[in-house]
Amino acid sequence: MARTPRNTLSPELIVRTALEVMESRGTDAFSLRGVAAELGVGPMALYTYFRNKDELYDAVRDHLMGLLPAVPGDAAWPDQVRTVCRSLRLLMLQHPCLAQLLAGRPLSGHETARVAEGLLGVLRAAGFDAETAARTHTTLFTYVLGSTSWEIQMAAERRDPEAWRRLRATMESLSARDFPSVVELAPELARTTGGDEQFDYGLDLLLAGLQLRTPA
Amino acid sequence: MARTPRNTLSPELIVRTALEVMESRGTDAFSLRGVAAELGVGPMALYTYFRNKDELYDAVRDHLMGLLPAVPGDAAWPDQVRTVCRSLRLLMLQHPCLAQLLAGRPLSGHETARVAEGLLGVLRAAGFDAETAARTHTTLFTYVLGSTSWEIQMAAERRDPEAWRRLRATMESLSARDFPSVVELAPELARTTGGDEQFDYGLDLLLAGLQLRTPA
DNA sequence: CGTTCATAACGTACAGTGTATAGTACGGTG
DNA sequence: CACCGTACTATACACTGTACGTTATGAACG
């Protein structure tokens, strides 16, 4: 009985396939069994290469982080920072699963470290001390992660008619007397759940605040 | 055979119990069956009050949002904004499940709207136009959500020795030649994954940037 | 009081999940 | 050729959310 030949699998192949499954079937519908089936292999075969589902997640995350371009060396530091943040956001939009992969687990992995190195290097070169550089890195990272995750999530929900209906219902149940601002700004709020402008608005606030602290 | 008496359940009781289960057993281990068992009832009994798990999630989220205090009326607007953001963060730290409840679903619900109303009201009163108020609201919300979720997540991982070991391993595999900043700033990075100072640092950057745009 | 009836809670069942454990056949090495 | 590590398989378990159909209860009404 012709079994599966011996060395068909590899960590890289599994990661690539896992990514494909996440992108085609959606992150929530992702399962080890799905990946295994796609590879024409039993579910347990994956455990030869990854100890559990979380380790596979980490590998996929690091793989995606490897797609980030290097920081451009020939620009003023605020522009460099902007570029790094924008490319991370772009990558998250291109690969929506990345949002969940980043949010759920600590940042282990070589490629992930490379990205951190890029941003930290820029900040150190700009003259910020160790503590401020680290704080700024965390702040920027959590801003990008939070705002882009939110954007992705909302875009996904907008496609679900049931969720949309429920949100509409809540909105319309609000009296203009008790909730004047929410009712008045409803269209603006709907418009500002995502998009480049919204992202840049917050990023510019952070950068403006940061430039006030520019070291001598 | 003495069945469960008739009107033992109610949406409020279920929400309270669900919250207890999340807090005691952890958000990930939460399940409808667990809640039902805690109530001494079959799993399907919950479906009389909630159409599915997500609706129960929404109800718990809105219940938690109801715990937020009103915005203090007697302060300068930047302080009011700071207070709102801080109390949301505090609530998330007190109820770690709130992070996941906020991140995963759109903001429906009465209490949730009340919180939005508070922040938007402050911004409108400060003189910001509709668009800027909405953008600022989204920016602040995603910052609080992103940074606090990250903080909670990291705190949870730190308790898992396996995750800790893996992160250490990654760190120590980095050569000081290729990753000078990461290696140098490792202690600072570890220290800035959370805490009041870290949160306030980012919040102050945003507020500083925002004050540069203070309307006349 | 007796009857009716909507419905709250039940039990069963299904299609999934991650993964522990044990078994099997292949490929490279002695 | 014999051996052994290992890449993969098979089976099984304890879960999950929830669709479906049933049953008993408490209130309303004649």
Coordinates of C-alpha atoms in Angstrom, one line a residue, chain A residues 135-210:
Chain A
R135 CA 8.6 53.4 25.2
T136 CA 8.2 55.0 21.8
H137 CA 8.6 51.7 20.1
T138 CA 5.9 50.1 22.3
T139 CA 3.6 53.0 21.8
L140 CA 3.9 53.0 18.0
F141 CA 3.6 49.3 17.8
T142 CA 0.4 49.2 19.9
Y143 CA -1.1 52.1 18.0
V144 CA -0.5 50.4 14.7
L145 CA -1.7 47.1 16.0
G146 CA -4.8 48.5 17.7
S147 CA -5.9 50.8 14.9
T148 CA -5.3 48.4 12.1
S149 CA -6.8 45.4 13.9
W150 CA -9.9 47.5 14.5
E151 CA -10.0 48.6 10.9
I152 CA -9.8 45.0 9.7
Q153 CA -12.3 43.8 12.2
M154 CA -14.8 46.5 11.2
A155 CA -14.3 45.8 7.5
A156 CA -15.1 42.1 8.1
E157 CA -18.2 42.9 10.2
R158 CA -19.5 45.2 7.5
R159 CA -19.6 42.2 5.3
D160 CA -21.8 40.3 7.8
P161 CA -25.4 41.7 7.2
E162 CA -26.5 40.5 10.7
A163 CA -23.9 42.5 12.5
W164 CA -24.6 45.5 10.4
R165 CA -28.3 45.3 11.2
R166 CA -27.6 45.1 14.9
L167 CA -25.3 48.1 14.9
R168 CA -27.9 50.1 12.9
A169 CA -30.6 49.0 15.4
T170 CA -28.5 50.3 18.4
M171 CA -27.8 53.5 16.6
E172 CA -31.4 54.2 15.8
S173 CA -32.6 53.3 19.4
L174 CA -30.5 56.2 20.7
S175 CA -32.5 59.4 21.4
A176 CA -31.0 62.6 20.1
R177 CA -31.7 64.0 23.6
D178 CA -29.5 61.6 25.6
F179 CA -26.9 61.0 22.9
P180 CA -26.6 64.2 21.0
S181 CA -23.0 63.8 19.9
V182 CA -23.2 60.2 18.9
V183 CA -26.3 60.8 16.9
E184 CA -25.0 63.9 15.3
L185 CA -21.6 62.4 14.4
A186 CA -22.9 59.0 13.3
P187 CA -21.9 59.5 9.7
E188 CA -18.4 60.8 10.7
L189 CA -17.9 57.9 13.1
A190 CA -18.9 55.4 10.4
R191 CA -16.4 57.0 8.0
T192 CA -13.5 57.1 10.4
T193 CA -13.4 53.4 11.3
G194 CA -10.5 53.0 8.9
G195 CA -8.7 54.2 5.9
D196 CA -5.4 55.8 5.3
E197 CA -6.5 59.2 6.4
Q198 CA -7.7 57.9 9.8
F199 CA -4.5 56.0 10.3
D200 CA -2.3 58.9 9.4
Y201 CA -4.3 61.3 11.6
G202 CA -3.5 59.3 14.7
L203 CA 0.1 58.6 13.6
D204 CA 0.6 62.4 13.0
L205 CA -0.7 63.1 16.5
L206 CA 1.9 60.7 17.9
L207 CA 4.7 62.1 15.8
A208 CA 3.8 65.7 16.6
G209 CA 3.9 64.9 20.3
L210 CA 7.2 63.0 19.8

